[in-house]
mmCIF file of C-alpha atoms in Angstrom:
data_model
loop_
_atom_site.group_PDB
_atom_site.id
_atom_site.type_symbol
_atom_site.label_atom_id
_atom_site.label_comp_id
_atom_site.label_asym_id
_atom_site.label_seq_id
_atom_site.Cartn_x
_atom_site.Cartn_y
_atom_site.Cartn_z
ATOM 1 C CA MET A 1 13.351 37.821 -33.762
ATOM 2 C CA PHE A 2 14.441 34.247 -33.099
ATOM 3 C CA GLY A 3 15.784 33.064 -29.766
ATOM 4 C CA LYS A 4 19.136 31.556 -29.120
ATOM 5 C CA GLY A 5 19.565 28.169 -30.737
ATOM 6 C CA GLN A 6 16.704 28.873 -33.134
ATOM 7 C CA LYS A 7 16.844 29.738 -36.778
ATOM 8 C CA ALA A 8 14.346 31.034 -39.220
ATOM 9 C CA PRO A 9 12.458 28.368 -41.132
ATOM 10 C CA ASP A 10 13.814 27.648 -44.562
ATOM 11 C CA SER A 11 11.678 29.240 -47.259
ATOM 12 C CA LYS A 12 11.835 26.125 -49.386
ATOM 13 C CA SER A 13 10.644 23.834 -46.600
ATOM 14 C CA THR A 14 7.862 26.282 -45.844
ATOM 15 C CA GLU A 15 6.735 26.185 -49.454
ATOM 16 C CA GLU A 16 6.752 22.381 -49.461
ATOM 17 C CA ALA A 17 4.729 22.277 -46.264
ATOM 18 C CA GLY A 18 2.208 24.572 -47.904
ATOM 19 C CA HIS A 19 1.736 22.024 -50.693
ATOM 20 C CA GLU A 20 1.090 19.243 -48.176
ATOM 21 C CA ALA A 21 -1.595 21.050 -46.130
ATOM 22 C CA GLU A 22 -4.469 22.692 -47.986
ATOM 23 C CA PRO A 23 -5.526 26.082 -46.621
ATOM 24 C CA CYS A 24 -8.599 25.983 -44.302
ATOM 25 C CA THR A 25 -11.438 28.018 -45.763
ATOM 26 C CA ALA A 26 -14.665 28.829 -43.909
ATOM 27 C CA PRO A 27 -17.992 28.082 -45.619
ATOM 28 C CA PRO A 28 -19.788 31.062 -47.170
ATOM 29 C CA VAL A 29 -21.730 33.229 -44.754
ATOM 30 C CA GLY A 30 -24.959 32.638 -46.683
ATOM 31 C CA ASP A 31 -24.661 28.855 -46.337
ATOM 32 C CA MET A 32 -23.950 29.197 -42.622
ATOM 33 C CA ALA A 33 -27.038 31.401 -42.193
ATOM 34 C CA VAL A 34 -29.243 28.902 -44.053
ATOM 35 C CA ASP A 35 -27.919 25.973 -41.995
ATOM 36 C CA THR A 36 -28.434 27.951 -38.783
ATOM 37 C CA LEU A 37 -32.035 28.806 -39.703
ATOM 38 C CA ALA A 38 -32.753 25.161 -40.552
ATOM 39 C CA GLY A 39 -31.271 24.154 -37.195
ATOM 40 C CA VAL A 40 -33.541 26.659 -35.426
ATOM 41 C CA LEU A 41 -36.601 25.233 -37.194
ATOM 42 C CA ARG A 42 -35.655 21.677 -36.204
ATOM 43 C CA SER A 43 -35.073 22.804 -32.593
ATOM 44 C CA MET A 44 -38.549 24.365 -32.612
ATOM 45 C CA ALA A 45 -39.940 21.003 -33.721
ATOM 46 C CA GLU A 46 -37.995 19.056 -31.094
ATOM 47 C CA PHE A 47 -39.007 21.289 -28.170
ATOM 48 C CA ALA A 48 -42.459 22.343 -29.437
ATOM 49 C CA LEU A 49 -45.045 23.611 -26.953
ATOM 50 C CA GLU A 50 -48.765 22.905 -27.032
ATOM 51 C CA GLN A 51 -50.726 25.193 -29.359
ATOM 52 C CA ASP A 52 -54.413 25.882 -29.944
ATOM 53 C CA ALA A 53 -54.335 25.712 -33.746
ATOM 54 C CA THR A 54 -52.475 22.428 -34.329
ATOM 55 C CA ASP A 55 -51.159 19.375 -32.521
ATOM 56 C CA ILE A 56 -47.473 18.808 -31.839
ATOM 57 C CA PRO A 57 -46.895 15.910 -34.335
ATOM 58 C CA THR A 58 -48.401 17.948 -37.187
ATOM 59 C CA PHE A 59 -46.353 20.987 -36.189
ATOM 60 C CA ARG A 60 -43.161 18.894 -36.157
ATOM 61 C CA VAL A 61 -43.847 17.616 -39.670
ATOM 62 C CA THR A 62 -44.477 21.164 -40.909
ATOM 63 C CA ALA A 63 -41.346 22.537 -39.192
ATOM 64 C CA GLU A 64 -39.219 19.776 -40.737
ATOM 65 C CA ALA A 65 -40.714 20.580 -44.154
ATOM 66 C CA TRP A 66 -39.770 24.252 -43.732
ATOM 67 C CA ALA A 67 -36.243 23.267 -42.656
ATOM 68 C CA LYS A 68 -35.913 21.096 -45.764
ATOM 69 C CA HIS A 69 -37.223 23.956 -47.907
ATOM 70 C CA VAL A 70 -34.640 26.343 -46.423
ATOM 71 C CA THR A 71 -31.690 23.999 -46.951
ATOM 72 C CA LEU A 72 -32.642 22.351 -50.269
ATOM 73 C CA ALA A 73 -35.100 24.876 -51.767
ATOM 74 C CA THR A 74 -37.797 22.180 -52.013
ATOM 75 C CA SER A 75 -41.470 23.114 -52.193
ATOM 76 C CA PRO A 76 -42.642 24.839 -49.000
ATOM 77 C CA PRO A 77 -45.458 23.175 -47.042
ATOM 78 C CA GLY A 78 -48.734 23.391 -48.945
ATOM 79 C CA ALA A 79 -47.170 24.287 -52.307
ATOM 80 C CA HIS A 80 -47.394 22.339 -55.587
ATOM 81 C CA GLU A 81 -44.486 20.965 -57.577
ATOM 82 C CA ASP A 82 -45.409 23.421 -60.358
ATOM 83 C CA ASP A 83 -44.687 26.241 -57.938
ATOM 84 C CA LEU A 84 -41.218 24.813 -57.348
ATOM 85 C CA ARG A 85 -40.395 24.941 -61.059
ATOM 86 C CA ALA A 86 -41.796 28.470 -61.346
ATOM 87 C CA ARG A 87 -39.735 29.728 -58.413
ATOM 88 C CA LYS A 88 -36.513 28.229 -59.811
ATOM 89 C CA GLY A 89 -35.055 27.476 -56.409
ATOM 90 C CA ARG A 90 -36.073 30.711 -54.700
ATOM 91 C CA ARG A 91 -36.924 30.332 -51.050
ATOM 92 C CA GLU A 92 -40.085 31.604 -49.376
ATOM 93 C CA TRP A 93 -38.458 33.681 -46.620
ATOM 94 C CA GLU A 94 -41.727 35.449 -45.841
ATOM 95 C CA GLY A 95 -43.397 32.071 -45.362
ATOM 96 C CA VAL A 96 -40.652 30.986 -42.938
ATOM 97 C CA ARG A 97 -40.989 34.229 -40.998
ATOM 98 C CA ARG A 98 -44.775 33.874 -40.833
ATOM 99 C CA PHE A 99 -44.492 30.240 -39.683
ATOM 100 C CA VAL A 100 -42.123 31.158 -36.835
ATOM 101 C CA ARG A 101 -44.218 34.179 -35.848
ATOM 102 C CA ASP A 102 -47.482 32.179 -35.799
ATOM 103 C CA TYR A 103 -45.858 29.484 -33.661
ATOM 104 C CA CYS A 104 -44.557 32.046 -31.162
ATOM 105 C CA GLN A 105 -47.952 33.746 -30.969
ATOM 106 C CA SER A 106 -49.896 30.489 -30.625
ATOM 107 C CA SER A 107 -47.615 28.917 -28.012
ATOM 108 C CA ALA A 108 -47.446 32.204 -26.053
ATOM 109 C CA LYS A 109 -51.255 32.370 -26.008
ATOM 110 C CA ARG A 110 -51.459 28.771 -24.823
ATOM 111 C CA VAL A 111 -49.022 29.427 -21.978
ATOM 112 C CA SER A 112 -50.871 32.636 -21.088
ATOM 113 C CA ASP A 113 -54.231 30.830 -20.942
ATOM 114 C CA VAL A 114 -52.853 28.073 -18.692
ATOM 115 C CA THR A 115 -51.172 30.649 -16.431
ATOM 116 C CA THR A 116 -54.393 32.658 -16.204
ATOM 117 C CA ASP A 117 -56.372 29.556 -15.188
ATOM 118 C CA LEU A 118 -53.789 28.708 -12.536
ATOM 119 C CA ARG A 119 -53.828 32.238 -11.137
ATOM 120 C CA GLN A 120 -57.612 32.168 -10.976
ATOM 121 C CA VAL A 121 -57.598 28.919 -8.994
ATOM 122 C CA ILE A 122 -55.009 30.290 -6.552
ATOM 123 C CA TRP A 123 -56.997 33.514 -6.152
ATOM 124 C CA VAL A 124 -60.215 31.622 -5.373
ATOM 125 C CA PHE A 125 -58.375 29.515 -2.798
ATOM 126 C CA ILE A 126 -56.821 32.575 -1.120
ATOM 127 C CA ARG A 127 -60.133 34.434 -1.075
ATOM 128 C CA ASN A 128 -62.002 31.507 0.512
ATOM 129 C CA LEU A 129 -59.238 30.910 3.040
ATOM 130 C CA SER A 130 -59.126 34.597 3.981
ATOM 131 C CA GLN A 131 -62.903 34.703 4.398
ATOM 132 C CA ALA A 132 -62.787 31.588 6.586
ATOM 133 C CA PHE A 133 -60.143 33.164 8.844
ATOM 134 C CA THR A 134 -62.173 36.393 9.075
ATOM 135 C CA ASP A 135 -65.373 34.541 10.034
ATOM 136 C CA ASP A 136 -63.529 32.366 12.566
ATOM 137 C CA GLU A 137 -61.904 35.430 14.096
ATOM 138 C CA ASP A 138 -65.315 37.059 14.626
ATOM 139 C CA ILE A 139 -66.731 33.897 16.208
ATOM 140 C CA ASP A 140 -63.649 33.408 18.389
ATOM 141 C CA GLY A 141 -64.012 37.015 19.601
ATOM 142 C CA ARG A 142 -67.573 36.333 20.778
ATOM 143 C CA VAL A 143 -66.442 33.140 22.506
ATOM 144 C CA ARG A 144 -63.624 34.986 24.308
ATOM 145 C CA LEU A 145 -66.098 37.652 25.484
ATOM 146 C CA GLN A 146 -68.459 35.015 26.882
ATOM 147 C CA LEU A 147 -65.609 33.202 28.649
ATOM 148 C CA GLY A 148 -64.463 36.481 30.164
ATOM 149 C CA ARG A 149 -67.912 37.046 31.670
ATOM 150 C CA LEU A 150 -67.849 33.526 33.097
ATOM 151 C CA GLU A 151 -64.492 34.190 34.731
ATOM 152 C CA GLN A 152 -65.902 37.275 36.419
ATOM 153 C CA LEU A 153 -68.901 35.354 37.749
ATOM 154 C CA VAL A 154 -66.692 32.534 39.032
ATOM 155 C CA GLU A 155 -64.832 35.030 41.186
ATOM 156 C CA ALA A 156 -68.153 36.411 42.501
ATOM 157 C CA ASN A 157 -70.451 34.532 44.857
ATOM 158 C CA SER A 158 -73.714 34.746 42.903
ATOM 159 C CA THR A 159 -74.582 31.116 42.130
ATOM 160 C CA ALA A 160 -77.757 31.983 40.287
ATOM 161 C CA ASP A 161 -75.989 34.434 37.998
ATOM 162 C CA LEU A 162 -73.199 31.923 37.399
ATOM 163 C CA LYS A 163 -75.677 29.180 36.484
ATOM 164 C CA ARG A 164 -77.550 31.470 34.128
ATOM 165 C CA GLU A 165 -74.333 32.626 32.446
ATOM 166 C CA VAL A 166 -73.062 29.037 32.066
ATOM 167 C CA MET A 167 -76.286 28.026 30.352
ATOM 168 C CA ASP A 168 -76.037 31.039 28.061
ATOM 169 C CA ALA A 169 -72.416 30.170 27.266
ATOM 170 C CA VAL A 170 -73.299 26.555 26.480
ATOM 171 C CA GLY A 171 -76.078 27.654 24.163
ATOM 172 C CA MET A 172 -73.824 30.168 22.429
ATOM 173 C CA LEU A 173 -71.068 27.590 21.967
ATOM 174 C CA LYS A 174 -73.536 25.103 20.453
ATOM 175 C CA ALA A 175 -74.839 27.742 18.078
ATOM 176 C CA THR A 176 -71.285 28.805 17.228
ATOM 177 C CA LEU A 177 -70.183 25.278 16.458
ATOM 178 C CA THR A 178 -73.292 24.669 14.346
ATOM 179 C CA GLU A 179 -72.742 27.911 12.456
ATOM 180 C CA ARG A 180 -69.074 27.155 11.880
ATOM 181 C CA SER A 181 -69.802 23.611 10.700
ATOM 182 C CA ALA A 182 -72.477 24.816 8.267
ATOM 183 C CA ARG A 183 -70.222 27.558 6.917
ATOM 184 C CA GLN A 184 -67.262 25.228 6.466
ATOM 185 C CA GLN A 185 -69.483 22.669 4.741
ATOM 186 C CA LYS A 186 -70.783 25.373 2.391
ATOM 187 C CA GLN A 187 -67.233 26.523 1.635
ATOM 188 C CA MET A 188 -66.126 22.950 0.961
ATOM 189 C CA GLN A 189 -69.056 22.443 -1.421
ATOM 190 C CA LEU A 190 -68.208 25.688 -3.212
ATOM 191 C CA LEU A 191 -64.538 24.761 -3.448
ATOM 192 C CA GLY A 192 -65.458 21.255 -4.611
ATOM 193 C CA THR A 193 -67.659 22.697 -7.364
ATOM 194 C CA GLN A 194 -64.879 25.017 -8.490
ATOM 195 C CA VAL A 195 -62.325 22.192 -8.484
ATOM 196 C CA GLN A 196 -64.731 19.970 -10.436
ATOM 197 C CA THR A 197 -65.274 22.744 -13.000
ATOM 198 C CA LEU A 198 -61.540 23.293 -13.346
ATOM 199 C CA GLY A 199 -60.989 19.542 -13.649
ATOM 200 C CA SER A 200 -63.543 19.382 -16.461
ATOM 201 C CA GLU A 201 -61.822 22.272 -18.230
ATOM 202 C CA LEU A 202 -58.421 20.632 -17.858
ATOM 203 C CA GLU A 203 -59.823 17.306 -19.093
ATOM 204 C CA SER A 204 -61.315 19.103 -22.072
ATOM 205 C CA ALA A 205 -57.954 20.745 -22.762
ATOM 206 C CA ARG A 206 -56.244 17.346 -22.501
ATOM 207 C CA ARG A 207 -58.698 15.826 -24.972
ATOM 208 C CA ASP A 208 -58.148 18.740 -27.332
ATOM 209 C CA SER A 209 -54.382 18.188 -27.163
ATOM 210 C CA GLU A 210 -54.945 14.544 -28.140
ATOM 211 C CA THR A 211 -57.477 15.252 -30.917
ATOM 212 C CA ASP A 212 -56.674 15.832 -34.570
ATOM 213 C CA PRO A 213 -58.150 19.283 -35.344
ATOM 214 C CA LEU A 214 -59.185 18.380 -38.907
ATOM 215 C CA THR A 215 -60.873 14.980 -38.498
ATOM 216 C CA ARG A 216 -61.751 15.272 -34.763
ATOM 217 C CA ILE A 217 -60.437 11.793 -34.048
ATOM 218 C CA SER A 218 -57.406 10.943 -31.910
ATOM 219 C CA ASN A 219 -53.984 12.178 -33.038
ATOM 220 C CA ARG A 220 -50.521 10.572 -33.051
ATOM 221 C CA LYS A 221 -49.829 11.499 -29.424
ATOM 222 C CA ALA A 222 -52.978 9.722 -28.221
ATOM 223 C CA PHE A 223 -52.214 6.751 -30.498
ATOM 224 C CA ASP A 224 -48.711 6.288 -29.054
ATOM 225 C CA GLU A 225 -50.079 6.293 -25.506
ATOM 226 C CA TYR A 226 -52.920 3.881 -26.321
ATOM 227 C CA LEU A 227 -50.554 1.573 -28.179
ATOM 228 C CA ALA A 228 -48.163 1.430 -25.212
ATOM 229 C CA ARG A 229 -51.024 0.611 -22.805
ATOM 230 C CA SER A 230 -52.340 -2.056 -25.173
ATOM 231 C CA VAL A 231 -48.966 -3.816 -25.298
ATOM 232 C CA GLU A 232 -48.815 -3.785 -21.477
ATOM 233 C CA ILE A 233 -52.300 -5.297 -21.287
ATOM 234 C CA TYR A 234 -51.329 -8.003 -23.777
ATOM 235 C CA ARG A 235 -48.236 -8.918 -21.766
ATOM 236 C CA ALA A 236 -50.355 -9.180 -18.612
ATOM 237 C CA PHE A 237 -53.347 -11.111 -19.988
ATOM 238 C CA ALA A 238 -52.315 -12.405 -23.456
ATOM 239 C CA THR A 239 -55.644 -11.367 -24.987
ATOM 240 C CA PRO A 240 -55.626 -11.198 -28.811
ATOM 241 C CA MET A 241 -55.151 -7.774 -30.357
ATOM 242 C CA SER A 242 -54.906 -6.534 -33.931
ATOM 243 C CA MET A 243 -53.731 -3.345 -35.605
ATOM 244 C CA LEU A 244 -54.799 -1.854 -38.919
ATOM 245 C CA VAL A 245 -52.704 0.788 -40.681
ATOM 246 C CA LEU A 246 -54.667 2.555 -43.406
ATOM 247 C CA ASP A 247 -53.471 4.910 -46.152
ATOM 248 C CA ILE A 248 -55.521 6.818 -48.766
ATOM 249 C CA ASP A 249 -54.473 5.772 -52.265
ATOM 250 C CA CYS A 250 -52.873 8.463 -54.473
ATOM 251 C CA PHE A 251 -53.763 11.198 -52.000
ATOM 252 C CA LYS A 252 -51.109 13.552 -53.382
ATOM 253 C CA MET A 253 -52.903 13.489 -56.730
ATOM 254 C CA VAL A 254 -56.132 14.418 -54.953
ATOM 255 C CA ASN A 255 -54.474 17.538 -53.547
ATOM 256 C CA ASP A 256 -52.655 18.380 -56.772
ATOM 257 C CA ASN A 257 -55.702 17.986 -59.025
ATOM 258 C CA ASN A 258 -58.446 19.281 -56.731
ATOM 259 C CA GLY A 259 -56.767 21.493 -54.137
ATOM 260 C CA HIS A 260 -56.204 21.147 -50.408
ATOM 261 C CA ILE A 261 -59.795 22.033 -49.493
ATOM 262 C CA THR A 262 -61.036 18.938 -51.318
ATOM 263 C CA GLY A 263 -58.134 16.994 -49.789
ATOM 264 C CA ASP A 264 -59.330 18.015 -46.308
ATOM 265 C CA ASP A 265 -62.874 16.905 -47.206
ATOM 266 C CA VAL A 266 -61.500 13.515 -48.260
ATOM 267 C CA LEU A 267 -59.646 13.122 -44.958
ATOM 268 C CA ARG A 268 -62.780 13.957 -42.972
ATOM 269 C CA GLU A 269 -64.999 11.605 -44.986
ATOM 270 C CA VAL A 270 -62.526 8.733 -44.684
ATOM 271 C CA ALA A 271 -62.180 9.306 -40.931
ATOM 272 C CA ASP A 272 -65.989 9.307 -40.499
ATOM 273 C CA SER A 273 -66.328 6.109 -42.533
ATOM 274 C CA VAL A 274 -63.665 4.345 -40.446
ATOM 275 C CA VAL A 275 -65.175 5.455 -37.134
ATOM 276 C CA LYS A 276 -68.613 4.139 -38.151
ATOM 277 C CA VAL A 277 -67.147 0.638 -38.521
ATOM 278 C CA PHE A 278 -65.345 0.544 -35.170
ATOM 279 C CA LEU A 279 -67.988 1.330 -32.566
ATOM 280 C CA ARG A 280 -66.818 -0.682 -29.564
ATOM 281 C CA LYS A 281 -65.312 1.026 -26.536
ATOM 282 C CA ASN A 282 -62.050 -0.868 -27.068
ATOM 283 C CA ASP A 283 -61.787 0.149 -30.750
ATOM 284 C CA PHE A 284 -59.303 3.007 -31.080
ATOM 285 C CA VAL A 285 -59.074 5.061 -34.291
ATOM 286 C CA ALA A 286 -56.384 7.732 -34.840
ATOM 287 C CA ARG A 287 -54.934 9.873 -37.596
ATOM 288 C CA LEU A 288 -51.171 9.452 -37.583
ATOM 289 C CA GLY A 289 -50.537 12.389 -39.899
ATOM 290 C CA GLY A 290 -51.031 13.226 -43.556
ATOM 291 C CA ASP A 291 -53.305 10.604 -45.116
ATOM 292 C CA GLU A 292 -52.370 7.748 -42.771
ATOM 293 C CA PHE A 293 -54.666 6.313 -40.097
ATOM 294 C CA ALA A 294 -54.315 3.520 -37.552
ATOM 295 C CA ILE A 295 -56.816 1.362 -35.658
ATOM 296 C CA VAL A 296 -56.004 -0.690 -32.552
ATOM 297 C CA LEU A 297 -58.465 -3.479 -31.773
ATOM 298 C CA ARG A 298 -58.213 -5.039 -28.331
ATOM 299 C CA GLU A 299 -59.710 -8.500 -27.746
ATOM 300 C CA THR A 300 -59.791 -9.001 -31.527
ATOM 301 C CA GLY A 301 -57.890 -11.630 -33.488
ATOM 302 C CA ALA A 302 -56.740 -11.367 -37.098
ATOM 303 C CA ARG A 303 -59.796 -13.206 -38.439
ATOM 304 C CA ASP A 304 -62.343 -10.768 -36.982
ATOM 305 C CA ALA A 305 -60.080 -7.819 -37.796
ATOM 306 C CA THR A 306 -59.984 -8.939 -41.437
ATOM 307 C CA SER A 307 -63.773 -8.920 -41.605
ATOM 308 C CA LEU A 308 -63.868 -5.394 -40.172
ATOM 309 C CA ALA A 309 -61.169 -4.208 -42.593
ATOM 310 C CA ASP A 310 -63.230 -5.500 -45.526
ATOM 311 C CA ARG A 311 -66.166 -3.426 -44.263
ATOM 312 C CA VAL A 312 -63.929 -0.355 -44.204
ATOM 313 C CA LEU A 313 -62.846 -0.963 -47.793
ATOM 314 C CA GLY A 314 -66.471 -1.258 -48.891
ATOM 315 C CA ARG A 315 -67.604 1.886 -47.085
ATOM 316 C CA ILE A 316 -64.837 4.001 -48.563
ATOM 317 C CA ARG A 317 -65.376 2.660 -52.085
ATOM 318 C CA ALA A 318 -68.977 3.873 -51.765
ATOM 319 C CA LEU A 319 -67.958 7.464 -50.923
ATOM 320 C CA ARG A 320 -68.807 10.184 -53.442
ATOM 321 C CA ILE A 321 -67.070 13.440 -52.549
ATOM 322 C CA PRO A 322 -67.913 16.655 -54.457
ATOM 323 C CA THR A 323 -64.952 18.747 -55.628
ATOM 324 C CA SER A 324 -64.507 22.477 -56.197
ATOM 325 C CA ASN A 325 -64.776 22.032 -59.985
ATOM 326 C CA ASP A 326 -68.264 20.422 -59.753
ATOM 327 C CA GLN A 327 -67.033 16.874 -60.147
ATOM 328 C CA VAL A 328 -67.484 13.853 -57.895
ATOM 329 C CA LEU A 329 -64.429 12.169 -56.477
ATOM 330 C CA GLN A 330 -64.105 8.483 -55.577
ATOM 331 C CA VAL A 331 -61.318 7.354 -53.279
ATOM 332 C CA THR A 332 -59.912 4.054 -52.133
ATOM 333 C CA VAL A 333 -57.609 3.009 -49.319
ATOM 334 C CA SER A 334 -54.983 0.347 -48.722
ATOM 335 C CA ILE A 335 -54.823 -1.448 -45.365
ATOM 336 C CA GLY A 336 -52.143 -3.439 -43.592
ATOM 337 C CA LEU A 337 -53.145 -5.765 -40.734
ATOM 338 C CA ALA A 338 -50.984 -7.377 -38.042
ATOM 339 C CA GLU A 339 -52.003 -9.355 -34.977
ATOM 340 C CA ILE A 340 -49.772 -8.820 -31.947
ATOM 341 C CA GLN A 341 -47.212 -11.542 -31.214
ATOM 342 C CA PRO A 342 -45.643 -12.572 -27.871
ATOM 343 C CA ASN A 343 -42.284 -10.948 -28.680
ATOM 344 C CA ASP A 344 -43.792 -7.689 -29.970
ATOM 345 C CA ASP A 345 -43.301 -4.257 -28.490
ATOM 346 C CA GLU A 346 -45.003 -1.082 -29.748
ATOM 347 C CA LYS A 347 -42.423 -0.498 -32.475
ATOM 348 C CA SER A 348 -42.248 -4.019 -33.901
ATOM 349 C CA TRP A 349 -46.028 -4.458 -33.899
ATOM 350 C CA PHE A 350 -46.553 -1.184 -35.763
ATOM 351 C CA GLU A 351 -43.734 -1.920 -38.209
ATOM 352 C CA ARG A 352 -45.275 -5.262 -39.163
ATOM 353 C CA ALA A 353 -48.644 -3.617 -39.825
ATOM 354 C CA ASP A 354 -46.948 -0.840 -41.793
ATOM 355 C CA LYS A 355 -45.074 -3.356 -43.945
ATOM 356 C CA CYS A 356 -48.351 -5.111 -44.700
ATOM 357 C CA LEU A 357 -49.747 -1.733 -45.795
ATOM 358 C CA TYR A 358 -46.761 -1.381 -48.121
ATOM 359 C CA ALA A 359 -47.504 -4.837 -49.545
ATOM 360 C CA ALA A 360 -51.150 -3.874 -50.165
ATOM 361 C CA LYS A 361 -50.001 -0.885 -52.207
ATOM 362 C CA GLN A 362 -47.513 -3.023 -54.139
ATOM 363 C CA ASP A 363 -50.277 -5.484 -54.990
ATOM 364 C CA GLY A 364 -52.418 -2.776 -56.619
ATOM 365 C CA ARG A 365 -53.960 -0.698 -53.801
ATOM 366 C CA ASP A 366 -57.629 -0.715 -52.696
ATOM 367 C CA ARG A 367 -57.099 -3.901 -50.732
ATOM 368 C CA LEU A 368 -56.088 -5.470 -47.430
ATOM 369 C CA SER A 369 -52.804 -7.285 -46.851
ATOM 370 C CA THR A 370 -51.824 -9.399 -43.862
ATOM 371 C CA THR A 371 -48.519 -10.527 -45.353
ATOM 372 C CA PRO A 372 -45.492 -8.197 -45.412
ATOM 373 C CA PRO A 373 -43.420 -7.975 -48.618
ATOM 374 C CA SER A 374 -40.415 -10.262 -48.956
ATOM 375 C CA ALA A 375 -37.025 -8.935 -47.919
ATOM 376 C CA ASN A 376 -35.689 -8.844 -51.503
ATOM 377 C CA ASP A 377 -38.699 -6.960 -52.874
ATOM 378 C CA THR A 378 -37.502 -3.388 -53.471
ATOM 379 C CA SER A 379 -40.151 -2.141 -55.868
ATOM 380 C CA VAL A 380 -41.541 1.329 -55.183
ATOM 381 C CA THR A 381 -45.262 2.143 -55.189
#
């Protein structure tokens, strides 16, 4: 069993070695399955496709919430904390399955719709091109016939017949060229109309992909793009710009006490109130997700932005939102404001505004703050 020069390991030394190295045990199969499912949900969020029902940032937040629910048995998306205590750590596997199935169906439908539009455009192009070749072939056949008759008359000696045939050929060629030009112009107009229609549909689809489905204002994707362009413009022209980051105060309590339908009404009313304050073409309002909004104001310094923020606070204080239990709800918001600085990029500018929002909440909510909290302030709102 052992080769020459080898000897069996001493049983005592083997026993001692066993004490030094702990045995390697694999994690339970159930834990591995849960971790794998959570990893799948996070991969779905990372590589999410466009969907009709929701935008990608919202989907990513929901997918992350489901992954957290699977791994830690937290409340699933849309559930109350009371439900968590009642379930005693049980996981909503049916909810996870339904979430994955709905995503697959929605993204597959989106891909199918885009593919169908593309196939339709290609088919229209092929049909028009084929028709053009068919018409040109018919015209070219008539031209070849006329030229053949001319060749025969050239070989003959009848000058009068040749002259008459040449004049007929010239007239036919003029008519042919006119007909071809008119037909090609008509085809180009038709193709141009179809391309314009498709362009409008694609532009509409692009706007939909950058619009928050609940509030109908811009979403996080559109905000990130607008913010990046604004920073580039500032670096080129150094025009003043300001950013407001707005958060609805105690919004979780609104959902918990009145339900998500009332919560959605609050989000829509707040969004409408904000939009009515910022009416300029260069005023950009977006919902970042949840109850947080952002406004980018080009060609606007902190002083003018402060005045506009005060108007927002007043408008929202005046809101009276009916609830499902026949009560009237009043809401307030907190706002952080930051004017762009020469060394700012998109991230640093937004972070300064977000820290000012945090300071507004620390100071009692329902107010504007332009000063971030101090570094040693660790209180929690």
